[in-house]
Short mmCIF file of C-alpha atoms in Angstrom, two decimals:
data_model
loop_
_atom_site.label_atom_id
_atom_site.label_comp_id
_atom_site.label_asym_id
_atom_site.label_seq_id
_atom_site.Cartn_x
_atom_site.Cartn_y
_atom_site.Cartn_z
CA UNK A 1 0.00 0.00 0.00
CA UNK A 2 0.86 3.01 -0.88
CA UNK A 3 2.42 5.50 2.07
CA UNK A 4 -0.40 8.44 1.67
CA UNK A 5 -2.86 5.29 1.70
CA UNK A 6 -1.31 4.21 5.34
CA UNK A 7 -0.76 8.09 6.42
CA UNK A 8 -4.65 8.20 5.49
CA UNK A 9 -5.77 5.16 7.68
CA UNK A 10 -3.55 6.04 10.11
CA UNK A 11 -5.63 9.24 10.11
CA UNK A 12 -8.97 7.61 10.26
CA UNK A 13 -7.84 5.80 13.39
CA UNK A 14 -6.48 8.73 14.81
CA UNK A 15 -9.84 10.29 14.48
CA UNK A 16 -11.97 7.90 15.23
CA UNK A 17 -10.35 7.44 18.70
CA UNK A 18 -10.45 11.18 18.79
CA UNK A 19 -14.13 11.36 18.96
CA UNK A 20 -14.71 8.19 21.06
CA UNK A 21 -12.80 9.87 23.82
CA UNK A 22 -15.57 12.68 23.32
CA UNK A 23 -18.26 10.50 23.33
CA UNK A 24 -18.98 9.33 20.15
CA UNK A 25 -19.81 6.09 19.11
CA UNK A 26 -18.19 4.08 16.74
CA UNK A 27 -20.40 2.31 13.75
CA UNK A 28 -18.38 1.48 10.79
CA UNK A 29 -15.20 2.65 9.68
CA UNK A 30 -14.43 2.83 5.18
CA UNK A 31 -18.55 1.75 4.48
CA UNK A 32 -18.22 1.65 0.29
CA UNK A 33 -21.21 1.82 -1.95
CA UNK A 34 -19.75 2.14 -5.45
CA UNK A 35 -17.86 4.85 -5.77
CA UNK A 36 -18.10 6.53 -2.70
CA UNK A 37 -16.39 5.78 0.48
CA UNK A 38 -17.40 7.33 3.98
CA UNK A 39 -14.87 7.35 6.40
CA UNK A 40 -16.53 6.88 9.52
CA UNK A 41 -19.72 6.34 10.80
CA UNK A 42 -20.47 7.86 14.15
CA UNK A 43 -23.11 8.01 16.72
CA UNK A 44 -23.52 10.97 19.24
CA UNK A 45 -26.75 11.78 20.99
CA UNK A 46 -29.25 9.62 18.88
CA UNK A 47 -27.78 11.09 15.52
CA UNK A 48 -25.90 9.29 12.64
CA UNK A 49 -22.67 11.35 11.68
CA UNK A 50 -20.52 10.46 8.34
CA UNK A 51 -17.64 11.30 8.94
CA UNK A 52 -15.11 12.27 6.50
CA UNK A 53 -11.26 12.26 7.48
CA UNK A 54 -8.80 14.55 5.80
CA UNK A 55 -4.96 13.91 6.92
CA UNK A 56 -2.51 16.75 6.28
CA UNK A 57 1.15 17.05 7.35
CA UNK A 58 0.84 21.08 7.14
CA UNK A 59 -1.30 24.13 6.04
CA UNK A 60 0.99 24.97 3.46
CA UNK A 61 -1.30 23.79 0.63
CA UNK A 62 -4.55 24.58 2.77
CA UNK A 63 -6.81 23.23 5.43
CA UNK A 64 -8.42 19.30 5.23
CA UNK A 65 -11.96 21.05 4.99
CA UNK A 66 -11.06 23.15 1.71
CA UNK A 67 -10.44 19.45 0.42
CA UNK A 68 -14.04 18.27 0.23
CA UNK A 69 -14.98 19.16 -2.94
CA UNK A 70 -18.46 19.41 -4.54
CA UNK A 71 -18.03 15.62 -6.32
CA UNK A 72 -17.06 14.35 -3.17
CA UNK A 73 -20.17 15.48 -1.14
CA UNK A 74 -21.88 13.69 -3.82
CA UNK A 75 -20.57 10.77 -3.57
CA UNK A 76 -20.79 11.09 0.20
CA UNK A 77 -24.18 11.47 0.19
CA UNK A 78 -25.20 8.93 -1.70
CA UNK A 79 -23.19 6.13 0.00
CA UNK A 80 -25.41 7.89 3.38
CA UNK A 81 -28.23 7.51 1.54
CA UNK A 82 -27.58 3.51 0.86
CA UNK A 83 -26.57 2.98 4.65
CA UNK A 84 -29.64 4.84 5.72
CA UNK A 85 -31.84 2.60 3.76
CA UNK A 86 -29.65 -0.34 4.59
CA UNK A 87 -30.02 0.47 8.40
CA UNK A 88 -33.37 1.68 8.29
CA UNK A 89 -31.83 4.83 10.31
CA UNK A 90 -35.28 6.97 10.74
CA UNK A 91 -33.18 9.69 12.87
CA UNK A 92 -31.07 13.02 12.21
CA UNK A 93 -28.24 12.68 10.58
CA UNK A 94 -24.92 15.09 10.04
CA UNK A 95 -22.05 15.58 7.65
CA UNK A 96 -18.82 16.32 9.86
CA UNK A 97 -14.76 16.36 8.66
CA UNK A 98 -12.44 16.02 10.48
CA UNK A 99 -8.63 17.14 9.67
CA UNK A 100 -6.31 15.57 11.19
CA UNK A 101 -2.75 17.54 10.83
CA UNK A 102 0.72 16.62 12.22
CA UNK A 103 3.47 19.19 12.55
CA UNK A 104 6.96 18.82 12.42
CA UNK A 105 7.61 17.95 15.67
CA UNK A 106 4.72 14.86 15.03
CA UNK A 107 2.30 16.38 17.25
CA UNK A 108 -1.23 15.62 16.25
CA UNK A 109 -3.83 18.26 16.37
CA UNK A 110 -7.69 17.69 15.32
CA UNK A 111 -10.06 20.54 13.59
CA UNK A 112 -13.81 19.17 14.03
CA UNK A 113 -16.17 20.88 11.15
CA UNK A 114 -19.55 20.09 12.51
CA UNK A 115 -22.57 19.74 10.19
CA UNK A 116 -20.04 20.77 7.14
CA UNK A 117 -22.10 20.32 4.12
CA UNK A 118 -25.54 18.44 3.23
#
């Protein structure tokens, strides 16, 4: 595998423990549905949160939520869609990302974008 592709799961772990330790529940972790790939699924107060993880080693080139383009929401949302229906989730749900950056020094620092897009 390729070393962005482990820096990127490395990521998802990262945040997924992240927001455990806040209270969040764990679901399902890199749900496909075609072409479309959520992250993580989440559960935090009787709502369903997709969760998309964006790993960067620096702001140089910009922040993880600048990242999320409009073909990606798409996608996104309809792999929600399919685990909605699959779950029969009759709830709220929420779109969050979550950046994940490391600095030189390889500390890890987390930016939470709640209810980023829909």
């Amino acid at each position: 595998m390729a070393e962005h592709n482990d820096a990127g799961r490395q990521a998802e772990q990262l945040a997924a423990d992240w927001l455990v330790s806040k209270g969040y529940e764990l679901l399902d972790s890199n749900y496909r549905h075609k072409h479309a790939e959520i992250d993580l699924i989440m559960k935090y107060k009787g709502m369903l949160i997709f969760v998309e993880v964006k790993f960067r080693s620096g702001t140089g080139f910009g922040y993880a939520e600048e990242f999320v383009d409009s073909i990606k929401k798409k996608l996104l949302v309809k792999a929600a869609d399919q685990y909605i229906y699959e779950n029969d989730w009759q709830k709220d749900i929420r779109f969050d990302i979550v950046g994940v950056y490391k600095d030189r020094s390889g500390t890890v620092n987390f930016r939470h974008f709640e209810d980023a897009f829909y």
